Coordinates of C-alpha atoms in Angstrom, one line a residue:
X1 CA -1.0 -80.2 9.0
X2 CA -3.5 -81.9 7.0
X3 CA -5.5 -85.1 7.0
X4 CA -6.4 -87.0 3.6
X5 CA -9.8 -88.8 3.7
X6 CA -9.6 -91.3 1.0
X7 CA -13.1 -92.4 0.6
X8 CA -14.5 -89.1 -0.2
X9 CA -10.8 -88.2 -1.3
X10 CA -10.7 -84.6 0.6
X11 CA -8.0 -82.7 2.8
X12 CA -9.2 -82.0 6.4
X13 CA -7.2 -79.2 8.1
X14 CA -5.9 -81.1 11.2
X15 CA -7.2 -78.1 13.4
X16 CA -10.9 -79.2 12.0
X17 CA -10.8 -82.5 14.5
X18 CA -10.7 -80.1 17.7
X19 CA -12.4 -76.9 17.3
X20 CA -16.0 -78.6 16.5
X21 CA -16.1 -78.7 12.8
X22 CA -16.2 -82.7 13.0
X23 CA -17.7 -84.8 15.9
X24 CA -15.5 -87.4 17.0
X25 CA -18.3 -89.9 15.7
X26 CA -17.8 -87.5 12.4
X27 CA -15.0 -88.1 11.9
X28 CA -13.7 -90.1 8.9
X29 CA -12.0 -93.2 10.3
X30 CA -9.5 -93.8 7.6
X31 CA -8.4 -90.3 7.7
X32 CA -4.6 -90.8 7.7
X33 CA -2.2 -87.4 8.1
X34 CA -0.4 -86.2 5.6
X35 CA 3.5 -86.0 6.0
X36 CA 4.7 -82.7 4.4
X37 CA 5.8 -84.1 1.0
X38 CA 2.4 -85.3 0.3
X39 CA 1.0 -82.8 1.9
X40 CA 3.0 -79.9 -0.8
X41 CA 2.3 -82.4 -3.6
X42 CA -1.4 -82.9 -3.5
X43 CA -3.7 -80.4 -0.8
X44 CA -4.4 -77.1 -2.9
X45 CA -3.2 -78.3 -6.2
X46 CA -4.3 -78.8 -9.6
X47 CA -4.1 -82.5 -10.5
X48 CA -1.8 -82.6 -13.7
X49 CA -3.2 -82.6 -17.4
X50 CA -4.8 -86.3 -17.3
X51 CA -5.0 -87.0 -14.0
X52 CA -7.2 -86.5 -11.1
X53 CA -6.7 -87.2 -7.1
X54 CA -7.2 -90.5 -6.0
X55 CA -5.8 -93.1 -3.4
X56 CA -3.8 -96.0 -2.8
X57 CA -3.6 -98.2 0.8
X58 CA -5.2 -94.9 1.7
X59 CA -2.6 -92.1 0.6
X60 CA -3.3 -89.4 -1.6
X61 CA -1.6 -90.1 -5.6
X62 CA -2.6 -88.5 -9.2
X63 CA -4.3 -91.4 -11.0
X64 CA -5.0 -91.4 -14.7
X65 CA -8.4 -89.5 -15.9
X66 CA -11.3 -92.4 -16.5
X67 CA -11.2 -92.7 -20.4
X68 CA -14.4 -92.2 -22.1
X69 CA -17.3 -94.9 -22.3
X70 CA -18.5 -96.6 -25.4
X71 CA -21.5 -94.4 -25.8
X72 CA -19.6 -91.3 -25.4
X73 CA -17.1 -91.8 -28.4
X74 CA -20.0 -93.1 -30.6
X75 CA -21.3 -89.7 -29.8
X76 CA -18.3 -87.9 -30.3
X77 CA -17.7 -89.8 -33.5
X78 CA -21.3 -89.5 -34.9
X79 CA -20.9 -86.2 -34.4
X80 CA -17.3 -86.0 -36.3
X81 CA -19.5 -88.1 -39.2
X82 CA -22.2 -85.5 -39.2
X83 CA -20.0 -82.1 -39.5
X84 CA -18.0 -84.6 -42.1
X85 CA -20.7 -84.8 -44.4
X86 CA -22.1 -81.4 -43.8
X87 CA -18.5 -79.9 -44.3
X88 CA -18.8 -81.3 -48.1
X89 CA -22.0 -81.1 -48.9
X90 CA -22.0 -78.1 -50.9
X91 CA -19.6 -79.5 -53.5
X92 CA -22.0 -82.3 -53.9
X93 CA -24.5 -79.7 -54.9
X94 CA -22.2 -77.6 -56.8
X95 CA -21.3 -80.4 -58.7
X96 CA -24.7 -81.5 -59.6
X97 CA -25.4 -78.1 -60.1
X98 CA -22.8 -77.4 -62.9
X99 CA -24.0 -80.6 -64.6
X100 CA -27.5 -79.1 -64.9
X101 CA -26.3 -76.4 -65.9
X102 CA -23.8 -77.8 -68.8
X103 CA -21.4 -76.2 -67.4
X104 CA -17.7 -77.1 -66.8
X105 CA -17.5 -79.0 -63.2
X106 CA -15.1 -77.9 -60.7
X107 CA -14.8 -81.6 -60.1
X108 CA -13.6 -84.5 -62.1
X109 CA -15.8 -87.2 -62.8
X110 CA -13.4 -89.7 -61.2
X111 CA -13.1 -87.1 -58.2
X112 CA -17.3 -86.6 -57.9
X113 CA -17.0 -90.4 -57.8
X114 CA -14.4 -90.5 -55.4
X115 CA -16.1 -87.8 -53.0
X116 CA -19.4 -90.1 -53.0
X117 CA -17.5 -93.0 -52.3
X118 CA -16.1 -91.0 -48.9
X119 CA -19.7 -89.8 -48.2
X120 CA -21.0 -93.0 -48.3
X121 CA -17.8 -94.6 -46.0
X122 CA -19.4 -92.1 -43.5
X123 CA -23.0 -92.6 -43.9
X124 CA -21.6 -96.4 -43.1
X125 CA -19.1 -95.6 -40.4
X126 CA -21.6 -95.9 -37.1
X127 CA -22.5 -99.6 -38.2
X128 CA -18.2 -100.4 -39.1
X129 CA -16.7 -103.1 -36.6
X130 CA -14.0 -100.5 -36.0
X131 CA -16.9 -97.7 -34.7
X132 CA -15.9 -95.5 -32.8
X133 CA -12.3 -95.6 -33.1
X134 CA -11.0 -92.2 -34.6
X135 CA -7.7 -93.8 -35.9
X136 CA -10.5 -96.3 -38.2
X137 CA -12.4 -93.4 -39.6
X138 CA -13.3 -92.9 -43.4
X139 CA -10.4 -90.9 -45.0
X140 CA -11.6 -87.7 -46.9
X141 CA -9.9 -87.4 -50.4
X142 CA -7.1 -85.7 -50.7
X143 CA -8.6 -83.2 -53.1
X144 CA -10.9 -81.9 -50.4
X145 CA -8.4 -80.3 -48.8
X146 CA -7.2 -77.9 -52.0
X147 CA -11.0 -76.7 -52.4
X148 CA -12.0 -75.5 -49.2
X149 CA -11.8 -72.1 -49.3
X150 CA -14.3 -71.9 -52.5
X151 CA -17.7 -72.3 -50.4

């Protein structure tokens, strides 16, 4: 048998009130026993994908996963934004590079203009009233996609 402690949301093996593990004054007072259903559902098991352990009027249940805070998906997305723009900068340069070169560009001019247009969209995206939502981000062209394998 097993007691479920929902402040500190831990299992206390029943046999842990007697033998001197826990003073009686230790003792959590809102430690309710678990009957067996609950006590095969939730002691010694992993909490399912998105979920964690938590409580309600005091019994053990899987509760949804906090989601993230504001500043953690601004990081996450400047950080999407960053590899973005570092992921094409070498066509930038290989364009600008063929130019000075006179040399045939592996990009179009209406695609070169295209591509800046996108890298600017992400230079903007922190300071966009939609920031940080990943559905909202800048869409790369979908020329991008066809040249990745040249770097």
């Amino acid at each position: 048998m097993v007691f479920f402690d929902p402040l500190t949301k831990s299992f206390i093996p029943v046999a842990w009130k007697t033998d001197g593990t826990y003073t009686e004054d230790a003792w959590p007072a809102d430690a309710v026993l678990l009957n067996e259903a609950e006590q095969a559902m939730y002691w010694r098991q992993s909490p399912p994908e998105g979920k964690q352990l938590g409580s309600v009027d005091g019994r053990p249940v899987w509760v949804d996963l906090p989601g993230l805070t504001f500043e953690q998906m601004a990081k996450a997305e400047r950080a999407w934004r960053d590899a973005e723009a570092q992921r094409t900068e070498w066509l930038v340069n290989r364009h600008r590079d063929e130019q000075d070169m006179q040399l045939a560009t592996t990009l179009t001019a209406e695609q070169f203009a295209e591509l800046l247009v996108y890298r600017q969209a992400l230079r903007d995206w922190p300071q966009s009233q939609a920031f940080p939502d990943t559905e909202q981000r800048p869409v790369a062209p979908a020329f991008l996609s066809a040249l990745e394998g040249m770097q």
